[in-house]
PDB file of C-alpha atoms in Angstrom:
ATOM      1  CA  GLY A   4       0.000   0.000   0.000  1.00 88.00           C
ATOM      2  CA  GLU A   5       0.876   3.664  -0.081  1.00 91.00           C
ATOM      3  CA  ASN A   6       3.429   5.146   2.284  1.00 95.00           C
ATOM      4  CA  VAL A   7       3.970   8.894   2.620  1.00 98.00           C
ATOM      5  CA  GLU A   8       7.047  10.424   4.220  1.00 98.00           C
ATOM      6  CA  GLN A   9       7.054  14.104   5.235  1.00 98.00           C
ATOM      7  CA  HIS A  10       9.895  16.422   6.225  1.00 98.00           C
ATOM      8  CA  PRO A  11      10.694  18.376   8.270  1.00 98.00           C
ATOM      9  CA  SER A  12       8.657  17.527  11.356  1.00 98.00           C
ATOM     10  CA  THR A  13       9.083  21.074  12.691  1.00 98.00           C
ATOM     11  CA  LEU A  14       9.864  24.298  10.883  1.00 98.00           C
ATOM     12  CA  SER A  15      10.409  27.730  12.385  1.00 98.00           C
ATOM     13  CA  VAL A  16      10.616  30.816  10.188  1.00 98.00           C
ATOM     14  CA  GLN A  17      10.504  34.563  10.581  1.00 98.00           C
ATOM     15  CA  GLU A  18       7.484  36.431   9.338  1.00 98.00           C
ATOM     16  CA  GLY A  19       7.925  37.221   5.657  1.00 98.00           C
ATOM     17  CA  ASP A  20      10.240  34.295   4.963  1.00 98.00           C
ATOM     18  CA  SER A  21       9.318  31.321   2.814  1.00 98.00           C
ATOM     19  CA  ALA A  22       8.559  27.839   4.123  1.00 98.00           C
ATOM     20  CA  VAL A  23       8.982  24.592   2.225  1.00 98.00           C
ATOM     21  CA  ILE A  24       7.657  21.196   3.256  1.00 98.00           C
ATOM     22  CA  LYS A  25       8.525  18.067   1.297  1.00 98.00           C
ATOM     23  CA  CYS A  26       6.818  14.714   0.914  1.00 98.00           C
ATOM     24  CA  THR A  27       7.606  11.497  -0.877  1.00 98.00           C
ATOM     25  CA  TYR A  28       5.202   8.720  -1.740  1.00 98.00           C
ATOM     26  CA  SER A  29       5.704   5.096  -2.650  1.00 97.00           C
ATOM     27  CA  ASP A  30       2.755   4.045  -4.835  1.00 96.00           C
ATOM     28  CA  SER A  31       3.239   5.116  -8.449  1.00 94.00           C
ATOM     29  CA  ALA A  32      -0.521   4.633  -8.986  1.00 94.00           C
ATOM     30  CA  SER A  33      -1.342   7.546  -6.653  1.00 95.00           C
ATOM     31  CA  ASN A  34      -2.722  10.456  -8.632  1.00 94.00           C
ATOM     32  CA  TYR A  35      -4.044  12.952  -6.084  1.00 95.00           C
ATOM     33  CA  PHE A  36      -1.888  14.921  -3.660  1.00 97.00           C
ATOM     34  CA  PRO A  37      -3.633  17.302  -1.274  1.00 97.00           C
ATOM     35  CA  TRP A  38      -2.153  19.455   1.461  1.00 98.00           C
ATOM     36  CA  TYR A  39      -4.013  20.163   4.677  1.00 98.00           C
ATOM     37  CA  LYS A  40      -3.634  22.693   7.458  1.00 98.00           C
ATOM     38  CA  GLN A  41      -4.852  21.572  10.842  1.00 98.00           C
ATOM     39  CA  GLU A  42      -5.340  23.723  13.890  1.00 95.00           C
ATOM     40  CA  LEU A  43      -5.519  22.170  17.320  1.00 92.00           C
ATOM     41  CA  GLY A  44      -8.681  20.154  17.863  1.00 92.00           C
ATOM     42  CA  LYS A  45     -10.101  20.899  14.420  1.00 96.00           C
ATOM     43  CA  ARG A  46     -10.589  19.035  11.197  1.00 97.00           C
ATOM     44  CA  PRO A  47      -7.911  19.167   8.478  1.00 97.00           C
ATOM     45  CA  GLN A  48      -8.549  22.032   6.092  1.00 97.00           C
ATOM     46  CA  LEU A  49      -7.639  21.570   2.436  1.00 96.00           C
ATOM     47  CA  ILE A  50      -5.334  24.399   1.355  1.00 98.00           C
ATOM     48  CA  ILE A  51      -4.215  23.197  -2.053  1.00 98.00           C
ATOM     49  CA  ASP A  52      -4.100  20.008  -4.067  1.00 96.00           C
ATOM     50  CA  ILE A  53      -2.452  18.764  -7.219  1.00 96.00           C
ATOM     51  CA  ARG A  54      -3.255  15.950  -9.582  1.00 94.00           C
ATOM     52  CA  SER A  55      -0.741  13.766 -11.330  1.00 87.00           C
ATOM     53  CA  ASN A  56      -1.278  15.346 -14.735  1.00 85.00           C
ATOM     54  CA  VAL A  57       0.007  18.690 -13.437  1.00 85.00           C
ATOM     55  CA  GLY A  58       3.536  19.637 -12.339  1.00 93.00           C
ATOM     56  CA  GLU A  59       2.840  22.816 -10.418  1.00 96.00           C
ATOM     57  CA  LYS A  60      -0.105  24.725  -9.021  1.00 96.00           C
ATOM     58  CA  LYS A  61      -0.234  28.086  -7.312  1.00 97.00           C
ATOM     59  CA  ASP A  62      -2.851  29.888  -5.248  1.00 96.00           C
ATOM     60  CA  GLN A  63      -1.728  33.300  -3.994  1.00 97.00           C
ATOM     61  CA  ARG A  64       1.044  32.669  -1.440  1.00 98.00           C
ATOM     62  CA  ILE A  65       0.799  28.887  -1.643  1.00 98.00           C
ATOM     63  CA  ALA A  66       2.229  26.643  -4.328  1.00 98.00           C
ATOM     64  CA  VAL A  67       2.669  22.929  -4.751  1.00 98.00           C
ATOM     65  CA  THR A  68       5.042  21.105  -7.078  1.00 97.00           C
ATOM     66  CA  LEU A  69       4.920  17.461  -8.112  1.00 97.00           C
ATOM     67  CA  ASN A  70       7.688  15.311  -9.531  1.00 96.00           C
ATOM     68  CA  LYS A  71       6.082  12.037 -10.586  1.00 95.00           C
ATOM     69  CA  THR A  72       9.344  10.453 -11.668  1.00 94.00           C
ATOM     70  CA  ALA A  73      10.938  10.970  -8.269  1.00 95.00           C
ATOM     71  CA  LYS A  74       7.615  10.479  -6.469  1.00 96.00           C
ATOM     72  CA  HIS A  75       7.829  13.621  -4.433  1.00 95.00           C
ATOM     73  CA  PHE A  76       5.792  16.742  -3.978  1.00 98.00           C
ATOM     74  CA  SER A  77       6.387  19.933  -2.040  1.00 98.00           C
ATOM     75  CA  LEU A  78       4.428  22.760  -0.460  1.00 98.00           C
ATOM     76  CA  HIS A  79       5.787  26.276  -0.721  1.00 98.00           C
ATOM     77  CA  ILE A  80       4.435  29.134   1.363  1.00 98.00           C
ATOM     78  CA  THR A  81       5.811  32.581   0.587  1.00 98.00           C
ATOM     79  CA  GLU A  82       5.614  35.745   2.691  1.00 98.00           C
ATOM     80  CA  THR A  83       4.675  33.751   5.760  1.00 98.00           C
ATOM     81  CA  GLN A  84       2.455  35.331   8.393  1.00 98.00           C
ATOM     82  CA  PRO A  85       1.892  34.397  12.058  1.00 97.00           C
ATOM     83  CA  GLU A  86      -1.543  33.032  11.162  1.00 97.00           C
ATOM     84  CA  ASP A  87       0.163  30.452   8.939  1.00 98.00           C
ATOM     85  CA  SER A  88       1.383  28.758  12.146  1.00 97.00           C
ATOM     86  CA  ALA A  89      -0.272  25.333  12.302  1.00 97.00           C
ATOM     87  CA  VAL A  90       0.360  21.682  11.546  1.00 98.00           C
ATOM     88  CA  TYR A  91       0.508  20.846   7.844  1.00 98.00           C
ATOM     89  CA  PHE A  92      -0.093  17.392   6.414  1.00 98.00           C
ATOM     90  CA  CYS A  93       0.546  16.076   2.956  1.00 98.00           C
ATOM     91  CA  ALA A  94      -1.433  13.097   1.674  1.00 98.00           C
ATOM     92  CA  ALA A  95      -1.667  10.878  -1.366  1.00 97.00           C
ATOM     93  CA  ASN A  96      -4.171   8.498  -2.885  1.00 95.00           C
ATOM     94  CA  GLN A  97      -5.877   7.217  -5.992  1.00 92.00           C
ATOM     95  CA  ALA A  98      -9.384   8.538  -6.575  1.00 83.00           C
ATOM     96  CA  GLY A  99     -11.908   6.663  -4.446  1.00 84.00           C
ATOM     97  CA  THR A 100      -9.387   5.263  -2.007  1.00 91.00           C
ATOM     98  CA  ALA A 101      -8.375   6.458   1.420  1.00 94.00           C
ATOM     99  CA  LEU A 102      -5.940   9.304   1.833  1.00 96.00           C
ATOM    100  CA  ILE A 103      -2.653   8.262   3.359  1.00 96.00           C
ATOM    101  CA  PHE A 104      -1.128  11.070   5.387  1.00 98.00           C
ATOM    102  CA  GLY A 105       2.395  12.100   6.127  1.00 98.00           C
ATOM    103  CA  LYS A 106       3.355  12.542   9.775  1.00 98.00           C
ATOM    104  CA  GLY A 107       2.882  16.291   9.691  1.00 98.00           C
ATOM    105  CA  THR A 108       4.984  19.432   9.952  1.00 98.00           C
ATOM    106  CA  THR A 109       4.520  21.933  12.760  1.00 98.00           C
ATOM    107  CA  LEU A 110       5.141  25.359  11.249  1.00 98.00           C
ATOM    108  CA  SER A 111       5.860  28.256  13.568  1.00 98.00           C
ATOM    109  CA  VAL A 112       6.008  31.771  12.145  1.00 98.00           C
ATOM    110  CA  SER A 113       7.398  34.350  14.505  1.00 97.00           C
ATOM    111  CA  SER A 114       6.866  38.074  14.103  1.00 93.00           C
TER     112      SER A 114
ATOM    113  CA  GLY B  16     -17.440  22.767  -0.769  1.00 69.00           C
ATOM    114  CA  ALA B  17     -19.466  19.815   0.451  1.00 89.00           C
ATOM    115  CA  VAL B  18     -20.437  19.583   4.116  1.00 94.00           C
ATOM    116  CA  VAL B  19     -19.850  16.651   6.430  1.00 97.00           C
ATOM    117  CA  SER B  20     -21.085  16.653  10.002  1.00 97.00           C
ATOM    118  CA  GLN B  21     -20.133  14.455  12.915  1.00 98.00           C
ATOM    119  CA  HIS B  22     -21.969  13.822  16.134  1.00 98.00           C
ATOM    120  CA  PRO B  23     -21.191  14.054  18.954  1.00 98.00           C
ATOM    121  CA  SER B  24     -18.304  16.511  18.873  1.00 97.00           C
ATOM    122  CA  ARG B  25     -17.158  15.457  22.283  1.00 98.00           C
ATOM    123  CA  VAL B  26     -17.998  12.454  24.467  1.00 98.00           C
ATOM    124  CA  ILE B  27     -16.796  11.139  27.800  1.00 98.00           C
ATOM    125  CA  CYS B  28     -17.659   7.577  28.712  1.00 97.00           C
ATOM    126  CA  LYS B  29     -16.748   5.039  31.323  1.00 97.00           C
ATOM    127  CA  SER B  30     -14.460   2.128  30.614  1.00 98.00           C
ATOM    128  CA  GLY B  31     -16.390  -0.880  29.342  1.00 97.00           C
ATOM    129  CA  THR B  32     -19.240   1.056  27.749  1.00 98.00           C
ATOM    130  CA  SER B  33     -19.912   1.573  24.042  1.00 98.00           C
ATOM    131  CA  VAL B  34     -20.009   4.824  22.124  1.00 98.00           C
ATOM    132  CA  LYS B  35     -21.553   5.523  18.731  1.00 98.00           C
ATOM    133  CA  ILE B  36     -20.258   8.278  16.455  1.00 98.00           C
ATOM    134  CA  GLU B  37     -22.256   9.434  13.442  1.00 97.00           C
ATOM    135  CA  CYS B  38     -20.858  10.877  10.239  1.00 97.00           C
ATOM    136  CA  ARG B  39     -23.267  12.512   7.795  1.00 96.00           C
ATOM    137  CA  SER B  40     -22.799  14.025   4.359  1.00 95.00           C
ATOM    138  CA  LEU B  41     -25.306  16.858   4.324  1.00 95.00           C
ATOM    139  CA  ASP B  42     -25.430  17.947   0.702  1.00 91.00           C
ATOM    140  CA  PHE B  43     -24.041  15.113  -1.391  1.00 91.00           C
ATOM    141  CA  GLN B  44     -24.162  11.355  -1.672  1.00 91.00           C
ATOM    142  CA  ALA B  45     -21.118   9.748  -0.130  1.00 91.00           C
ATOM    143  CA  THR B  46     -20.445   6.459  -1.832  1.00 90.00           C
ATOM    144  CA  THR B  47     -17.372   5.965   0.321  1.00 93.00           C
ATOM    145  CA  MET B  48     -16.625   7.079   3.854  1.00 95.00           C
ATOM    146  CA  PHE B  49     -13.374   6.754   5.722  1.00 97.00           C
ATOM    147  CA  TRP B  50     -12.704   6.667   9.442  1.00 98.00           C
ATOM    148  CA  TYR B  51      -9.466   8.013  10.872  1.00 98.00           C
ATOM    149  CA  ARG B  52      -8.074   8.184  14.375  1.00 98.00           C
ATOM    150  CA  GLN B  53      -5.659  10.857  15.524  1.00 98.00           C
ATOM    151  CA  PHE B  54      -3.731  10.666  18.786  1.00 97.00           C
ATOM    152  CA  PRO B  55      -2.243  13.864  20.248  1.00 95.00           C
ATOM    153  CA  LYS B  56       0.582  15.325  18.163  1.00 94.00           C
ATOM    154  CA  GLN B  57       0.289  12.526  15.612  1.00 97.00           C
ATOM    155  CA  SER B  58      -1.019  12.175  12.108  1.00 97.00           C
ATOM    156  CA  LEU B  59      -4.365  10.863  10.946  1.00 97.00           C
ATOM    157  CA  MET B  60      -4.283   7.077  10.822  1.00 97.00           C
ATOM    158  CA  LEU B  61      -6.773   5.296   8.620  1.00 97.00           C
ATOM    159  CA  MET B  62      -8.932   2.837  10.531  1.00 97.00           C
ATOM    160  CA  ALA B  63     -11.350   1.619   7.884  1.00 97.00           C
ATOM    161  CA  THR B  64     -13.001   2.295   4.552  1.00 95.00           C
ATOM    162  CA  SER B  65     -16.719   1.844   4.188  1.00 93.00           C
ATOM    163  CA  ASN B  66     -18.784   1.695   1.018  1.00 90.00           C
ATOM    164  CA  GLU B  67     -22.521   2.141   1.172  1.00 85.00           C
ATOM    165  CA  GLY B  68     -24.255  -1.201   1.572  1.00 84.00           C
ATOM    166  CA  SER B  69     -21.041  -3.191   1.986  1.00 87.00           C
ATOM    167  CA  LYS B  70     -18.964  -4.404   4.881  1.00 90.00           C
ATOM    168  CA  ALA B  71     -16.181  -2.073   5.924  1.00 94.00           C
ATOM    169  CA  THR B  72     -12.577  -2.824   5.077  1.00 95.00           C
ATOM    170  CA  TYR B  73     -10.370  -2.471   8.127  1.00 97.00           C
ATOM    171  CA  GLU B  74      -6.708  -1.564   8.215  1.00 96.00           C
ATOM    172  CA  GLN B  75      -4.222  -3.971   9.698  1.00 95.00           C
ATOM    173  CA  GLY B  76      -4.213  -3.778  13.463  1.00 95.00           C
ATOM    174  CA  VAL B  77      -7.734  -2.340  13.755  1.00 97.00           C
ATOM    175  CA  GLU B  78     -10.094  -4.777  15.468  1.00 95.00           C
ATOM    176  CA  LYS B  79     -13.282  -5.047  13.459  1.00 94.00           C
ATOM    177  CA  ASP B  80     -15.203  -6.491  16.411  1.00 96.00           C
ATOM    178  CA  LYS B  81     -14.241  -3.537  18.572  1.00 97.00           C
ATOM    179  CA  PHE B  82     -14.781  -0.771  16.037  1.00 97.00           C
ATOM    180  CA  LEU B  83     -18.100  -1.521  14.358  1.00 97.00           C
ATOM    181  CA  ILE B  84     -18.744   0.452  11.197  1.00 95.00           C
ATOM    182  CA  ASN B  85     -22.075   0.690   9.430  1.00 92.00           C
ATOM    183  CA  HIS B  86     -22.702   2.571   6.187  1.00 90.00           C
ATOM    184  CA  ALA B  87     -26.364   1.908   5.651  1.00 83.00           C
ATOM    185  CA  SER B  88     -27.132   4.889   3.424  1.00 90.00           C
ATOM    186  CA  LEU B  89     -25.391   7.270   1.058  1.00 90.00           C
ATOM    187  CA  THR B  90     -25.429   9.998   3.689  1.00 94.00           C
ATOM    188  CA  LEU B  91     -24.695   8.226   6.958  1.00 95.00           C
ATOM    189  CA  SER B  92     -21.919   6.098   8.388  1.00 95.00           C
ATOM    190  CA  THR B  93     -21.565   5.180  12.051  1.00 96.00           C
ATOM    191  CA  LEU B  94     -18.597   4.046  14.097  1.00 97.00           C
ATOM    192  CA  THR B  95     -19.321   2.244  17.354  1.00 98.00           C
ATOM    193  CA  VAL B  96     -16.474   1.800  19.791  1.00 98.00           C
ATOM    194  CA  THR B  97     -17.458  -1.237  21.835  1.00 97.00           C
ATOM    195  CA  SER B  98     -16.199  -1.931  25.335  1.00 97.00           C
ATOM    196  CA  ALA B  99     -14.159   1.254  25.275  1.00 97.00           C
ATOM    197  CA  HIS B 100     -10.947   1.483  27.270  1.00 97.00           C
ATOM    198  CA  PRO B 101      -8.791   4.492  28.172  1.00 97.00           C
ATOM    199  CA  GLU B 102      -6.373   3.666  25.334  1.00 97.00           C
ATOM    200  CA  ASP B 103      -9.252   4.240  22.896  1.00 97.00           C
ATOM    201  CA  SER B 104      -9.317   7.896  23.919  1.00 98.00           C
ATOM    202  CA  SER B 105      -8.554   9.805  20.746  1.00 98.00           C
ATOM    203  CA  PHE B 106      -9.844  12.193  18.100  1.00 98.00           C
ATOM    204  CA  TYR B 107     -11.962  10.297  15.580  1.00 98.00           C
ATOM    205  CA  ILE B 108     -12.503  11.947  12.178  1.00 98.00           C
ATOM    206  CA  CYS B 109     -14.549  10.754   9.253  1.00 97.00           C
ATOM    207  CA  SER B 110     -14.247  11.806   5.648  1.00 97.00           C
ATOM    208  CA  ALA B 111     -16.608  11.280   2.758  1.00 95.00           C
ATOM    209  CA  ALA B 112     -16.200  11.092  -1.000  1.00 93.00           C
ATOM    210  CA  GLY B 113     -18.720  11.085  -3.800  1.00 89.00           C
ATOM    211  CA  ALA B 114     -18.593   8.749  -6.762  1.00 85.00           C
ATOM    212  CA  GLY B 115     -15.778   9.527  -9.185  1.00 79.00           C
ATOM    213  CA  THR B 116     -14.459  12.482  -7.199  1.00 84.00           C
ATOM    214  CA  MET B 117     -10.946  12.967  -5.906  1.00 87.00           C
ATOM    215  CA  GLU B 118     -11.534  15.384  -3.070  1.00 90.00           C
ATOM    216  CA  GLN B 119     -12.635  14.075   0.308  1.00 93.00           C
ATOM    217  CA  TYR B 120     -14.551  16.127   2.821  1.00 95.00           C
ATOM    218  CA  PHE B 121     -13.791  15.838   6.497  1.00 97.00           C
ATOM    219  CA  GLY B 122     -16.153  15.939   9.417  1.00 98.00           C
ATOM    220  CA  PRO B 123     -15.266  18.160  12.376  1.00 97.00           C
ATOM    221  CA  GLY B 124     -14.126  15.204  14.464  1.00 98.00           C
ATOM    222  CA  THR B 125     -15.219  13.602  17.724  1.00 98.00           C
ATOM    223  CA  ARG B 126     -13.089  13.838  20.840  1.00 98.00           C
ATOM    224  CA  LEU B 127     -13.554  10.597  22.791  1.00 98.00           C
ATOM    225  CA  THR B 128     -12.354  10.377  26.373  1.00 98.00           C
ATOM    226  CA  VAL B 129     -12.685   7.058  28.185  1.00 98.00           C
ATOM    227  CA  THR B 130     -12.352   7.251  31.955  1.00 97.00           C
TER     228      THR B 130
END
């Protein structure tokens, strides 16, 4: 089955800096790669996703890149703000199957 | 986006009792629902996948006789934790997906505390 590795586990940046979180996956059949932000005690919130027929996707300060050959995908947050502080999870699956999550990255943005 | 509700949001029960958690898709038909468990400071771990009208498929290490899952309709799945013990205390989250869609929609989660 699918296995998703995520790094780093913690990331501290200064406000305005960029943050990058990287994930690798094992199942070449996976074709959907979402990123979630989770605040304490709440449900994961989808912030961006990418499908395997696309190499890069951007939404304002957030971007995701996908390298299918290397089986890795990354989340890029630019101009970080204190409210970006949260736990971020990457995930992977094939349509209709369960999402398999990475272990999470705790992002801290200090002002 | 689509809306998924979960009930209750928080429950405290005594060791040895059973607890039922409901997951509902409010504005779409969920052909597949997934149940996850999340311990403090850990990731979401898949417990089981349930398709409407079929028996759930459990992940390795998840006891099917302890965690009873029913997906009797396209809008409702239930998870019953039987004979709960303190180690079952966790955050239980469901997600739902419609037919042929990639995105899954998460419920708000249920915080279970077993005393």
